[in-house]
Coordinates of C-alpha atoms in Angstrom, one line a residue:
M1 CA 115.4 76.5 -40.6
I2 CA 114.1 79.9 -40.0
K3 CA 115.1 83.1 -41.9
I4 CA 116.3 85.8 -39.6
A5 CA 117.2 89.3 -40.8
L6 CA 120.0 91.1 -39.0
G7 CA 118.9 94.7 -39.1
Q8 CA 122.3 96.5 -38.8
F9 CA 121.9 100.2 -39.4
E10 CA 123.4 103.6 -38.4
I11 CA 121.7 104.7 -35.3
K12 CA 121.4 108.5 -34.9
P13 CA 121.6 109.1 -31.1
G14 CA 118.8 111.3 -29.8
H15 CA 116.8 111.1 -33.1
P16 CA 114.1 108.4 -32.6
D17 CA 112.2 109.7 -35.7
L18 CA 115.2 109.1 -38.1
N19 CA 116.0 105.7 -36.5
T20 CA 112.4 104.5 -36.7
N21 CA 112.1 105.5 -40.4
R22 CA 115.2 103.5 -41.1
M23 CA 113.9 100.5 -39.2
L24 CA 110.6 100.6 -41.0
E25 CA 112.4 100.6 -44.4
M26 CA 114.4 97.5 -43.3
I27 CA 111.2 95.8 -42.0
Q28 CA 109.6 96.3 -45.4
S29 CA 112.6 94.8 -47.2
A30 CA 112.7 91.9 -44.8
K31 CA 109.0 91.2 -45.4
E32 CA 109.6 91.2 -49.2
S33 CA 112.4 88.7 -48.6
K34 CA 110.1 86.4 -46.7
A35 CA 112.1 86.7 -43.5
D36 CA 110.4 85.2 -40.4
L37 CA 112.1 87.5 -37.9
I38 CA 114.1 90.8 -38.0
V39 CA 116.4 91.8 -35.2
F40 CA 117.5 95.3 -34.4
P41 CA 120.2 96.6 -32.0
E42 CA 119.9 97.6 -28.4
M43 CA 118.4 101.1 -27.9
A44 CA 117.7 101.1 -31.7
I45 CA 115.1 103.8 -31.4
P46 CA 116.6 106.5 -29.0
G47 CA 120.3 105.7 -29.4
Y48 CA 122.5 104.9 -26.5
L49 CA 125.0 107.6 -25.6
I50 CA 122.7 110.6 -25.3
G51 CA 123.8 112.0 -21.9
D52 CA 121.1 113.3 -19.6
T53 CA 118.5 113.5 -22.4
W54 CA 117.1 110.5 -20.5
E55 CA 115.8 113.1 -18.0
Q56 CA 113.4 114.7 -20.5
N57 CA 109.9 113.1 -20.2
A58 CA 108.9 114.5 -23.5
F59 CA 111.7 112.6 -25.2
L60 CA 110.7 109.4 -23.4
R61 CA 107.1 109.8 -24.6
D62 CA 108.5 110.3 -28.1
C63 CA 110.4 107.0 -27.9
E64 CA 107.3 105.2 -26.8
Y65 CA 105.4 106.8 -29.7
Y66 CA 107.9 105.5 -32.2
G67 CA 108.1 102.1 -30.5
K68 CA 104.4 101.7 -31.2
K69 CA 105.0 102.3 -34.9
I70 CA 107.5 99.4 -34.9
I71 CA 105.0 97.2 -33.1
A72 CA 102.3 98.0 -35.6
A73 CA 104.6 96.9 -38.4
S74 CA 104.9 93.4 -37.0
D75 CA 101.7 92.2 -38.8
T76 CA 103.4 89.5 -40.9
I77 CA 106.9 89.4 -39.4
A78 CA 108.3 89.1 -35.9
I79 CA 110.4 92.1 -34.8
M80 CA 112.9 92.3 -32.0
F81 CA 114.3 95.7 -31.1
G82 CA 115.8 97.7 -28.3
N83 CA 114.1 100.8 -26.8
I84 CA 113.7 102.6 -23.6
A85 CA 110.8 101.3 -21.5
V86 CA 109.0 103.6 -19.0
D87 CA 106.9 102.7 -16.0
W88 CA 105.2 106.0 -15.4
T89 CA 103.7 104.7 -12.1
K90 CA 107.1 104.1 -10.4
K91 CA 110.3 106.0 -9.8
N92 CA 114.0 105.4 -10.1
T93 CA 116.3 105.8 -7.1
D94 CA 117.0 109.4 -8.2
G95 CA 113.3 110.3 -7.9
R96 CA 112.7 110.5 -11.6
V97 CA 110.3 108.2 -13.6
R98 CA 111.2 104.5 -13.8
K99 CA 113.2 103.7 -17.0
Y100 CA 114.4 100.3 -18.2
N101 CA 116.9 99.4 -21.0
A102 CA 114.5 97.0 -22.7
F103 CA 114.3 94.3 -25.3
F104 CA 111.0 94.2 -27.1
T105 CA 109.6 91.4 -29.2
A106 CA 106.5 92.2 -31.4
Y107 CA 104.5 89.8 -33.6
K108 CA 101.1 90.2 -35.2
K109 CA 101.0 93.8 -33.8
N110 CA 101.3 92.5 -30.2
L111 CA 104.2 92.3 -27.7
I112 CA 105.3 88.9 -26.7
Q113 CA 105.8 88.6 -22.9
S114 CA 108.2 86.3 -21.1
P115 CA 106.2 84.1 -18.7
A116 CA 108.5 85.2 -15.9
S117 CA 108.5 89.0 -16.6
P118 CA 106.1 91.4 -15.0
Y119 CA 106.4 93.5 -18.2
P120 CA 105.9 92.9 -21.9
F121 CA 109.6 93.3 -22.5
I122 CA 112.9 91.9 -21.3
I123 CA 114.8 94.1 -18.8
K124 CA 118.6 94.4 -19.0
T125 CA 120.2 92.5 -16.1
L126 CA 123.8 93.6 -16.1
Q127 CA 124.3 97.4 -16.4
P128 CA 127.9 98.3 -17.3
N129 CA 129.3 101.1 -15.1
Y130 CA 132.8 101.5 -16.5
R131 CA 134.5 103.3 -19.4
A132 CA 131.9 105.4 -21.2
F133 CA 129.0 103.5 -19.7
D134 CA 126.8 105.0 -17.0
E135 CA 123.7 103.0 -17.0
E136 CA 123.1 103.0 -13.3
R137 CA 122.6 106.7 -13.5
H138 CA 119.5 106.4 -15.6
F139 CA 118.1 102.8 -15.8
F140 CA 116.5 100.4 -13.3
S141 CA 118.1 97.0 -13.6
L142 CA 116.5 93.5 -13.3
P143 CA 118.4 92.8 -10.0
K144 CA 117.0 96.1 -8.5
L145 CA 113.5 95.0 -9.6
A146 CA 114.0 91.6 -8.1
D147 CA 115.1 93.2 -4.8
E148 CA 112.1 95.6 -4.9
L149 CA 109.7 92.7 -5.5
K150 CA 111.5 90.6 -2.9
T151 CA 112.1 87.7 -5.3
D152 CA 115.0 85.9 -6.8
I153 CA 116.4 87.2 -10.2
A154 CA 115.9 83.7 -11.6
D155 CA 112.1 84.0 -11.0
L156 CA 112.0 87.0 -13.3
T157 CA 114.1 85.3 -16.0
S158 CA 113.0 83.0 -18.8
P159 CA 113.1 82.7 -22.5
I160 CA 110.2 83.9 -24.7
D161 CA 108.1 81.5 -26.8
L162 CA 107.7 82.6 -30.4
C163 CA 105.8 80.6 -33.0
L164 CA 107.5 81.1 -36.4
N165 CA 107.0 79.1 -39.5
E166 CA 104.7 76.7 -37.7
Q167 CA 107.3 75.9 -35.0
T168 CA 107.5 77.3 -31.5
L169 CA 111.0 78.6 -30.6
R170 CA 112.3 79.2 -27.2
I171 CA 114.5 82.3 -27.5
G172 CA 116.8 83.5 -24.8
C173 CA 116.9 87.3 -25.0
L174 CA 120.1 89.1 -23.9
L175 CA 120.9 92.8 -23.9
C176 CA 124.6 93.5 -24.7
E177 CA 126.4 93.3 -21.4
D178 CA 124.2 90.3 -20.3
A179 CA 126.5 88.1 -22.5
W180 CA 129.7 89.5 -21.0
S181 CA 129.2 88.2 -17.5
D182 CA 132.7 87.0 -16.4
D183 CA 133.1 89.8 -13.9
Y184 CA 129.7 89.6 -12.3
T185 CA 128.3 87.4 -9.5
F186 CA 125.8 85.6 -11.8
T187 CA 125.2 84.9 -15.5
P188 CA 122.0 85.9 -17.2
L189 CA 122.5 83.3 -19.9
A190 CA 122.7 80.6 -17.2
L191 CA 119.6 82.0 -15.5
I192 CA 117.6 81.8 -18.8
N193 CA 118.8 78.3 -19.4
K194 CA 118.3 77.1 -15.8
N195 CA 114.9 75.4 -16.1
H196 CA 114.4 75.8 -19.9
D197 CA 115.6 74.2 -23.1
V198 CA 116.6 77.2 -25.2
D199 CA 116.5 76.8 -29.0
L200 CA 118.2 80.1 -29.9
F201 CA 120.0 83.0 -28.1
I202 CA 119.7 86.6 -29.4
N203 CA 121.9 89.4 -28.1
I204 CA 121.1 92.9 -29.2
S205 CA 123.9 95.3 -28.6
N206 CA 124.9 99.0 -28.9
S207 CA 128.6 98.2 -28.6
P208 CA 131.3 100.7 -29.6
Y209 CA 134.4 99.6 -31.5
T210 CA 137.6 99.0 -29.4
L211 CA 140.7 97.6 -31.0
G212 CA 140.7 93.9 -30.5
K213 CA 137.2 93.6 -28.9
N214 CA 135.7 91.7 -31.9
N215 CA 138.3 89.0 -31.5
K216 CA 137.4 88.5 -27.8
R217 CA 133.7 88.7 -28.6
N218 CA 134.0 85.9 -31.1
R219 CA 135.7 83.7 -28.6
V220 CA 133.2 84.5 -25.8
F221 CA 130.0 84.2 -27.9
S222 CA 131.2 81.1 -29.8
S223 CA 131.8 79.5 -26.4
H224 CA 128.3 80.5 -25.3
A225 CA 126.8 78.8 -28.4
K226 CA 128.8 75.7 -28.1
S227 CA 128.3 75.2 -24.3
N228 CA 124.6 75.7 -24.6
N229 CA 124.2 73.7 -27.9
A230 CA 122.2 76.5 -29.4
P231 CA 122.8 79.1 -32.1
F232 CA 123.8 82.6 -30.9
I233 CA 122.9 85.8 -32.8
Y234 CA 124.6 89.1 -32.1
V235 CA 123.2 92.3 -33.7
N236 CA 125.0 95.5 -33.3
N237 CA 124.6 99.0 -34.9
I238 CA 126.9 101.3 -36.8
G239 CA 127.5 105.0 -36.6
I240 CA 129.2 107.3 -34.1
Q241 CA 128.0 108.4 -30.7
N242 CA 129.6 110.6 -28.1
N243 CA 129.3 111.7 -24.5
G244 CA 130.6 115.2 -25.2
K245 CA 134.3 114.6 -24.7
T246 CA 134.9 111.2 -26.3
I247 CA 133.6 110.1 -29.7
Y248 CA 133.0 106.3 -30.3
T249 CA 132.6 104.5 -33.6
F250 CA 130.2 101.6 -33.8
D251 CA 131.3 99.0 -36.3
G252 CA 128.3 96.7 -36.4
S253 CA 129.9 93.4 -37.3
S254 CA 126.7 91.6 -36.4
T255 CA 127.4 87.9 -36.3
V256 CA 125.7 84.5 -36.3
Y257 CA 127.2 81.5 -34.4
D258 CA 125.8 78.0 -35.0
A259 CA 125.2 75.5 -32.2
N260 CA 128.8 74.3 -32.6
G261 CA 130.2 77.8 -32.1
K262 CA 131.2 78.3 -35.7
I263 CA 130.7 81.7 -37.3
I264 CA 128.3 81.1 -40.2
A265 CA 127.4 84.8 -41.1
M266 CA 128.7 88.2 -40.3
N267 CA 127.6 91.7 -41.5
E268 CA 130.1 94.0 -43.1
P269 CA 131.6 96.4 -40.6
Y270 CA 130.5 100.0 -40.7
T271 CA 127.8 99.2 -43.3
N272 CA 124.1 99.6 -43.3
Q273 CA 123.1 96.0 -44.1
L274 CA 120.0 93.9 -43.9
N275 CA 121.6 90.4 -43.8
I276 CA 119.0 87.6 -44.1
V277 CA 120.4 84.3 -42.7
G278 CA 118.9 80.9 -42.5
I279 CA 119.5 79.7 -39.0
P280 CA 119.8 75.9 -38.7
L281 CA 118.0 74.5 -35.6
E282 CA 118.4 71.2 -33.8
G283 CA 118.7 68.3 -36.2
E284 CA 119.2 70.5 -39.3
P285 CA 122.5 70.6 -41.2
S286 CA 124.8 73.4 -40.3
L287 CA 126.1 76.1 -42.7
P288 CA 129.8 76.2 -43.5
A289 CA 132.0 78.4 -41.3
I290 CA 133.2 81.7 -42.8
K291 CA 136.6 83.3 -42.4
V292 CA 136.8 86.2 -40.0
N293 CA 139.8 88.6 -40.1
E294 CA 141.6 89.6 -36.9
D295 CA 140.8 93.2 -35.8
T296 CA 144.0 94.2 -34.1
D297 CA 146.1 95.5 -37.0
I298 CA 146.6 99.0 -38.3
A299 CA 144.1 98.4 -41.1
N300 CA 141.3 98.3 -38.5
I301 CA 142.6 101.4 -36.8
Y302 CA 142.6 103.3 -40.1
T303 CA 139.1 102.1 -40.9
A304 CA 137.7 103.2 -37.5
L305 CA 139.5 106.6 -37.8
R306 CA 138.3 107.3 -41.3
Y307 CA 134.8 106.3 -40.5
G308 CA 134.7 108.3 -37.3
I309 CA 136.2 111.4 -38.8
K310 CA 133.9 111.3 -41.9
N311 CA 130.8 110.8 -39.8
F312 CA 131.7 113.4 -37.3
L313 CA 132.3 116.0 -40.1
Q314 CA 128.9 115.1 -41.5
D315 CA 127.2 115.4 -38.1
I316 CA 128.6 118.8 -37.4
H317 CA 128.1 119.9 -41.1
M318 CA 131.7 120.7 -41.6
E319 CA 132.9 120.4 -45.2
K320 CA 136.3 122.1 -45.0
V321 CA 139.3 121.7 -42.6
V322 CA 142.5 123.5 -42.0
I323 CA 145.5 121.6 -40.8
G324 CA 148.7 123.1 -39.4
I325 CA 151.6 121.0 -40.8
S326 CA 155.1 121.2 -39.5
G327 CA 156.9 118.7 -41.6
G328 CA 156.6 116.2 -38.7
I329 CA 154.9 112.9 -38.5
D330 CA 151.7 113.7 -36.5
S331 CA 150.5 116.5 -38.7
A332 CA 151.5 114.6 -41.8
V333 CA 149.4 111.6 -40.8
A334 CA 146.5 113.9 -39.9
A335 CA 146.7 115.6 -43.3
A336 CA 146.8 112.3 -45.1
L337 CA 143.8 111.0 -43.2
Y338 CA 141.6 114.1 -43.9
A339 CA 142.7 114.1 -47.5
S340 CA 141.4 110.6 -47.9
I341 CA 138.0 111.8 -46.8
L342 CA 137.5 115.3 -48.2
P343 CA 138.1 116.7 -51.7
P344 CA 141.7 118.1 -51.9
E345 CA 140.3 121.6 -52.5
N346 CA 138.5 121.4 -49.1
V347 CA 141.7 120.7 -47.2
L348 CA 144.0 123.7 -46.5
L349 CA 147.5 122.8 -45.2
V350 CA 149.3 125.7 -43.4
N351 CA 153.0 125.8 -42.6
M352 CA 153.8 128.4 -39.9
P353 CA 157.6 128.7 -39.5
S354 CA 159.5 130.6 -36.9
I355 CA 163.2 131.1 -36.8
Y356 CA 163.5 127.7 -35.2
N357 CA 162.0 125.7 -38.0
S358 CA 164.6 124.1 -40.2
N359 CA 164.6 124.1 -44.0
T360 CA 164.3 120.4 -43.7
T361 CA 160.9 120.4 -42.1
K362 CA 159.7 123.4 -44.2
D363 CA 160.5 121.5 -47.4
L364 CA 158.9 118.3 -46.0
A365 CA 155.7 120.2 -45.3
Q366 CA 155.6 121.5 -48.9
D367 CA 156.3 118.1 -50.3
L368 CA 153.4 116.6 -48.3
A369 CA 151.0 119.2 -49.6
K370 CA 152.2 118.6 -53.2
N371 CA 151.8 114.8 -52.8
L372 CA 148.3 115.1 -51.3
K373 CA 147.3 117.8 -53.9
C374 CA 145.8 119.8 -51.1
L375 CA 145.7 123.6 -50.8
Y376 CA 148.8 125.0 -49.2
T377 CA 150.0 128.2 -47.7
I378 CA 153.0 129.4 -45.7
M379 CA 152.4 132.0 -43.0
P380 CA 155.5 132.9 -40.9
I381 CA 154.9 133.8 -37.3
Q382 CA 158.2 135.3 -36.2
D383 CA 157.2 138.9 -36.6
S384 CA 154.0 138.4 -34.6
V385 CA 155.8 136.4 -31.9
D386 CA 158.5 139.1 -31.6
T387 CA 155.7 141.7 -31.3
T388 CA 154.0 139.8 -28.5
V389 CA 157.3 139.2 -26.6
N390 CA 158.4 142.8 -26.9
Q391 CA 155.0 144.1 -25.9
I392 CA 155.1 141.9 -22.7
K393 CA 158.7 142.9 -21.9
T394 CA 158.2 146.7 -22.5
T395 CA 154.8 147.2 -21.0
P396 CA 155.0 148.4 -17.4
I397 CA 153.0 146.6 -14.7
Q398 CA 151.7 149.0 -12.1
N399 CA 151.2 148.3 -8.4
L400 CA 148.6 151.0 -7.7
S401 CA 148.8 150.5 -3.9
N402 CA 152.4 151.8 -3.7
N403 CA 152.7 153.6 -7.0
T404 CA 155.5 151.4 -8.3
T405 CA 156.1 149.7 -11.7
F406 CA 158.0 146.7 -12.9
Y407 CA 158.5 144.8 -16.2
L408 CA 157.9 141.1 -17.0
D409 CA 160.7 138.9 -18.3
V410 CA 159.8 136.5 -21.1
S411 CA 161.8 133.2 -20.7
S412 CA 162.6 130.9 -23.5
F413 CA 160.0 128.5 -22.3
V414 CA 157.3 131.2 -22.4
T415 CA 158.4 132.2 -25.8
E416 CA 157.9 128.5 -26.9
N417 CA 154.3 128.7 -25.7
I418 CA 153.8 132.0 -27.4
Q419 CA 154.8 130.5 -30.7
A420 CA 152.4 127.5 -30.2
R421 CA 149.5 129.8 -29.2
D422 CA 150.2 132.2 -32.1
R423 CA 150.0 129.3 -34.6
S424 CA 146.6 128.0 -33.3
A425 CA 144.7 130.8 -31.5
R426 CA 145.7 133.4 -34.1
V427 CA 146.7 131.9 -37.4
L428 CA 144.8 128.7 -37.7
A429 CA 141.6 130.0 -36.0
G430 CA 141.6 133.0 -38.3
I431 CA 142.3 131.0 -41.4
A432 CA 139.7 128.4 -40.6
A433 CA 137.0 131.1 -40.1
S434 CA 137.9 132.7 -43.4
F435 CA 138.1 129.4 -45.2
G436 CA 134.7 128.3 -43.8
G437 CA 135.8 125.3 -41.8
G438 CA 137.5 124.2 -38.6
F439 CA 141.1 123.5 -37.7
T440 CA 142.4 120.2 -36.4
C441 CA 144.2 119.1 -33.2
N442 CA 147.0 116.7 -34.3
A443 CA 148.1 115.6 -30.8
N444 CA 148.9 111.9 -30.2
K445 CA 148.2 110.0 -27.0
S446 CA 151.7 110.1 -25.6
E447 CA 151.6 113.9 -25.7
T448 CA 148.1 114.0 -24.3
T449 CA 149.1 111.7 -21.4
V450 CA 151.7 114.1 -20.0
G451 CA 150.4 117.4 -21.4
Y452 CA 153.3 117.8 -23.8
S453 CA 151.3 120.5 -25.6
T454 CA 150.3 124.2 -25.1
L455 CA 146.9 125.2 -23.9
Y456 CA 145.1 127.3 -26.5
G457 CA 147.9 126.3 -28.8
D458 CA 148.5 122.9 -30.3
Q459 CA 146.0 121.5 -27.8
S460 CA 143.3 123.4 -29.6
G461 CA 141.0 122.3 -32.5
F462 CA 137.6 120.9 -33.3
L463 CA 138.6 117.3 -33.1
A464 CA 141.6 115.3 -31.8
A465 CA 141.4 112.4 -34.2
L466 CA 144.8 111.0 -33.3
A467 CA 144.8 111.5 -29.6
D468 CA 144.0 107.9 -28.8
L469 CA 147.0 106.6 -30.8
W470 CA 150.4 106.0 -29.3
K471 CA 153.4 107.3 -31.2
F472 CA 154.3 103.8 -32.5
Q473 CA 150.8 103.5 -33.9
I474 CA 151.2 106.9 -35.6
Y475 CA 154.3 105.5 -37.5
D476 CA 152.4 102.3 -38.4
L477 CA 149.6 104.4 -39.7
A478 CA 152.0 106.5 -41.8
Y479 CA 153.3 103.4 -43.5
Y480 CA 149.8 102.0 -44.0
L481 CA 148.6 105.3 -45.6
N482 CA 151.5 105.3 -48.0
Q483 CA 151.5 101.6 -48.9
V484 CA 147.9 100.6 -48.9
I485 CA 145.6 103.7 -49.1
Y486 CA 147.5 105.9 -51.5
K487 CA 149.8 103.2 -52.9
R488 CA 152.6 105.9 -53.2
E489 CA 154.7 107.9 -50.9
V490 CA 152.5 110.8 -49.9
I491 CA 154.0 111.1 -46.4
P492 CA 157.7 111.7 -47.2
Q493 CA 160.0 109.0 -45.9
E494 CA 162.2 111.7 -44.3
T495 CA 159.2 112.8 -42.3
I496 CA 159.0 109.3 -40.9
D497 CA 162.8 109.2 -40.3
I498 CA 163.5 112.5 -38.7
V499 CA 163.6 112.9 -34.9
P500 CA 160.2 114.0 -33.5
S501 CA 160.5 117.6 -32.5
A502 CA 158.3 120.6 -31.6
E503 CA 161.0 123.0 -33.1
L504 CA 160.2 125.7 -30.7
S505 CA 163.8 126.5 -29.6
S506 CA 167.4 125.9 -30.6
N507 CA 167.4 123.0 -28.3
Q508 CA 165.0 121.2 -30.6
C509 CA 166.9 121.4 -33.9
V510 CA 166.0 118.4 -36.0
D511 CA 169.1 118.8 -38.2
E512 CA 171.2 118.3 -35.1
G513 CA 169.1 115.3 -34.0
K514 CA 167.5 117.2 -31.1
G515 CA 163.9 116.4 -30.4
D516 CA 161.1 115.7 -27.9
P517 CA 162.0 114.8 -24.3
I518 CA 159.7 111.8 -24.6
K519 CA 161.6 108.5 -25.4
Y520 CA 158.7 107.0 -27.3
P521 CA 159.9 103.4 -27.5
Y522 CA 159.8 103.2 -23.7
H523 CA 157.4 106.0 -22.7
D524 CA 154.6 104.9 -25.0
Y525 CA 154.4 101.7 -23.0
L526 CA 154.9 103.4 -19.6
F527 CA 152.1 105.9 -20.3
R528 CA 149.9 103.1 -21.6
A529 CA 150.3 101.3 -18.2
F530 CA 149.1 104.5 -16.5
C531 CA 145.9 104.8 -18.4
E532 CA 145.0 101.7 -20.4
H533 CA 145.8 98.7 -18.2
W534 CA 142.6 97.3 -16.6
N535 CA 144.3 97.6 -13.2
R536 CA 146.0 100.9 -13.9
A537 CA 149.6 101.0 -12.9
T538 CA 151.0 103.6 -10.4
P539 CA 154.6 104.5 -9.6
E540 CA 154.5 101.8 -6.9
D541 CA 153.8 99.1 -9.5
I542 CA 156.4 100.5 -11.9
L543 CA 159.1 100.6 -9.2
T544 CA 158.2 97.1 -8.0
W545 CA 158.6 95.7 -11.5
Y546 CA 161.8 97.7 -12.0
K547 CA 163.3 96.3 -8.8
E548 CA 162.3 92.7 -9.8
D549 CA 163.6 93.2 -13.3
L550 CA 160.2 92.6 -14.7
L551 CA 159.3 96.0 -16.0
E552 CA 159.9 95.5 -19.8
E553 CA 157.9 92.3 -19.6
K554 CA 155.0 93.9 -17.7
L555 CA 154.9 96.9 -20.1
S556 CA 155.4 94.8 -23.2
C557 CA 158.1 97.0 -24.5
E558 CA 161.4 96.1 -26.1
K559 CA 163.9 94.4 -23.9
G560 CA 167.0 96.3 -23.1
L561 CA 165.4 99.8 -23.1
I562 CA 165.7 100.4 -19.4
Q563 CA 169.4 99.8 -19.4
K564 CA 169.8 101.8 -22.6
Y565 CA 168.0 104.9 -21.2
F566 CA 168.9 104.8 -17.5
S567 CA 172.3 104.2 -16.0
T568 CA 171.3 104.6 -12.4
N569 CA 168.3 104.0 -10.1
K570 CA 168.1 107.7 -9.6
E571 CA 167.9 108.5 -13.3
F572 CA 165.0 106.0 -13.6
I573 CA 163.1 107.3 -10.6
D574 CA 163.6 111.0 -11.6
D575 CA 162.2 110.1 -15.0
L576 CA 159.3 108.2 -13.6
E577 CA 158.3 111.0 -11.2
R578 CA 158.7 113.7 -13.9
W579 CA 156.1 112.1 -16.1
W580 CA 153.8 110.9 -13.2
N581 CA 153.7 114.4 -11.9
L582 CA 152.7 115.8 -15.3
Y583 CA 150.2 113.0 -16.0
S584 CA 148.5 113.6 -12.6
G585 CA 149.0 117.4 -12.6
I586 CA 148.9 120.0 -15.3
A587 CA 148.1 117.4 -18.0
V588 CA 144.7 116.8 -16.3
A589 CA 143.8 120.4 -16.7
K590 CA 144.9 120.3 -20.3
R591 CA 142.9 117.2 -21.0
I592 CA 139.8 118.7 -19.5
Q593 CA 140.0 121.6 -21.9
A594 CA 141.1 119.5 -24.9
P595 CA 139.0 118.9 -28.0
P596 CA 136.8 115.7 -28.2
I597 CA 138.9 112.6 -28.8
L598 CA 138.1 109.8 -31.3
A599 CA 138.3 106.6 -29.3
I600 CA 140.2 103.5 -30.6
S601 CA 141.8 101.9 -27.5
R602 CA 140.4 100.1 -24.5
R603 CA 140.4 103.5 -22.7
A604 CA 140.5 106.9 -24.4
Y605 CA 140.8 110.2 -22.6
G606 CA 137.7 112.2 -22.0
F607 CA 134.6 110.7 -20.4
D608 CA 136.1 107.3 -20.9
H609 CA 139.0 108.2 -18.5
R610 CA 137.4 110.1 -15.6
E611 CA 139.8 112.0 -13.5
A612 CA 140.0 114.9 -11.0
Q613 CA 142.6 117.6 -10.5
N614 CA 144.0 116.2 -7.3
G615 CA 147.7 116.4 -8.1
A616 CA 150.2 113.6 -8.0
Y617 CA 150.2 111.0 -5.2
Y618 CA 152.8 108.5 -4.1
T619 CA 151.9 105.6 -1.9
A620 CA 153.7 104.7 1.3
Q621 CA 155.1 101.5 -0.3
Y622 CA 156.4 103.6 -3.2
R623 CA 158.3 105.9 -0.9
A624 CA 159.8 102.9 0.9
L625 CA 160.9 101.3 -2.4
K626 CA 162.4 104.6 -3.6
K627 CA 164.3 105.0 -0.3
E628 CA 165.7 101.5 -0.6
L629 CA 166.7 101.9 -4.3
L630 CA 168.4 105.2 -3.7
K631 CA 170.6 104.0 -0.8

């Protein structure tokens, strides 16, 4: 049995100095605990999501410099770690210097080289080019190198031999995606195993949290261990990283699978932890399996949100926040989240009523602030809205070419937008600056999908923490905050019960049961099919499923909703086209200008969901189906 230390720590993207110092501290602790080997995550020194910083040669040299410090620390312990590797004599296909996403193994102050590799490090084979990942933009992969050298990939792939504790181990080294090979034409794990008996597989990762992904990883990696009859070690990092528009949490959850596929050790999620595990090798008794919780429930969502918000606030050095609260569910959940992270005196809740806000919601906003013990103020906006409307209506517009004038009319719809912008661009922005903090964007994913928001109004803020949660998840989170986190009713039950409404006109009166045009029990699932399904649904798919009476099954929504909401084919098609036109149209422009979004789902808006302003498109098959159904 060998003692392996899982070096799970918070990687600071773009700060190799801080990351190296943390690694050296963990190496020293591992030495004191008599560990034989310590393993760190992928890209442990530079971080992973750092944009085009990879194009800075000075930064690359710095990463090499800090990598040598880690190698020098391997005098009495073997060290495996991820770093950028640079071949200064060659170029990438973009003409810049050659860079590899690399797996280094150091022992006795030297790098251990695989017999098959032309370099003293392992090169990542499978480079993800989906979601947030853009590795092909910066890194040269092993298949490209094989093609350049005119050789087979298998000829460049083999385990490394590492002598630890007087026994030589053959270790298969995998970088993150190399163990997720189902959708690729070859399997790195199989290539390593092809002509070699492997004693142990180690996967170093820089893998962001996604709801449900740990469950899948445990199934996949357990199968790898069992089918190859060798223990499998997965080491991931914690922290947050971003690509400018989307913020990802990294949960760690580093795991050890024995040769039978049983989970025998797992690091605590979101925790800096040096976990030293005795790894049973062939012929040695296995350790007992440990219980692993499912990661698909609302508790995991809350943990990821709280961790992401807290770390983002720390990274941008923001200690105070201002939250506009309406008495509705979204702002209430946002307030309860931030109040669980910051001292109550650092959270200022602002209610900004107009003539359309009911006493019901105004009272609920005050109850929320009282329950959370946060700072609270009421700042009515009606006078300023009236001033803006009157100014627009009474200020002449001149046509200087023919010396004529006219006046603009302000519709009720425009007045709604003026209210929303007045709240955010004027009141919240001004209060936040005076309070010494930032103001939040409380939009959910349903609203973000179809642009049910106002540019420079409720679409504004420094962070959209809830914008990757569907409305049903917002409600689940409200119950969880009350029942588990606060253990009392901080979000009033009436806030949960009232109809969701923007309260921007008399047509949205909550006391009369009038609310948003979005039918959340159905539209949440329709919109999710637009953006989250791996094969994203289009109107053609939706109409096909509708015609075949399979839509509710395909969307995974409640049965009977289609019949409940739509009495004719025309009503259904009109509704579908309304939201598709918005999703593909003005909502794109709004998303481009939206605040950064904290990612939870399998696809969050921002850089995770790349889109262009091309307008709505309907396929020929859709048009034929529509014609048939409308006969």
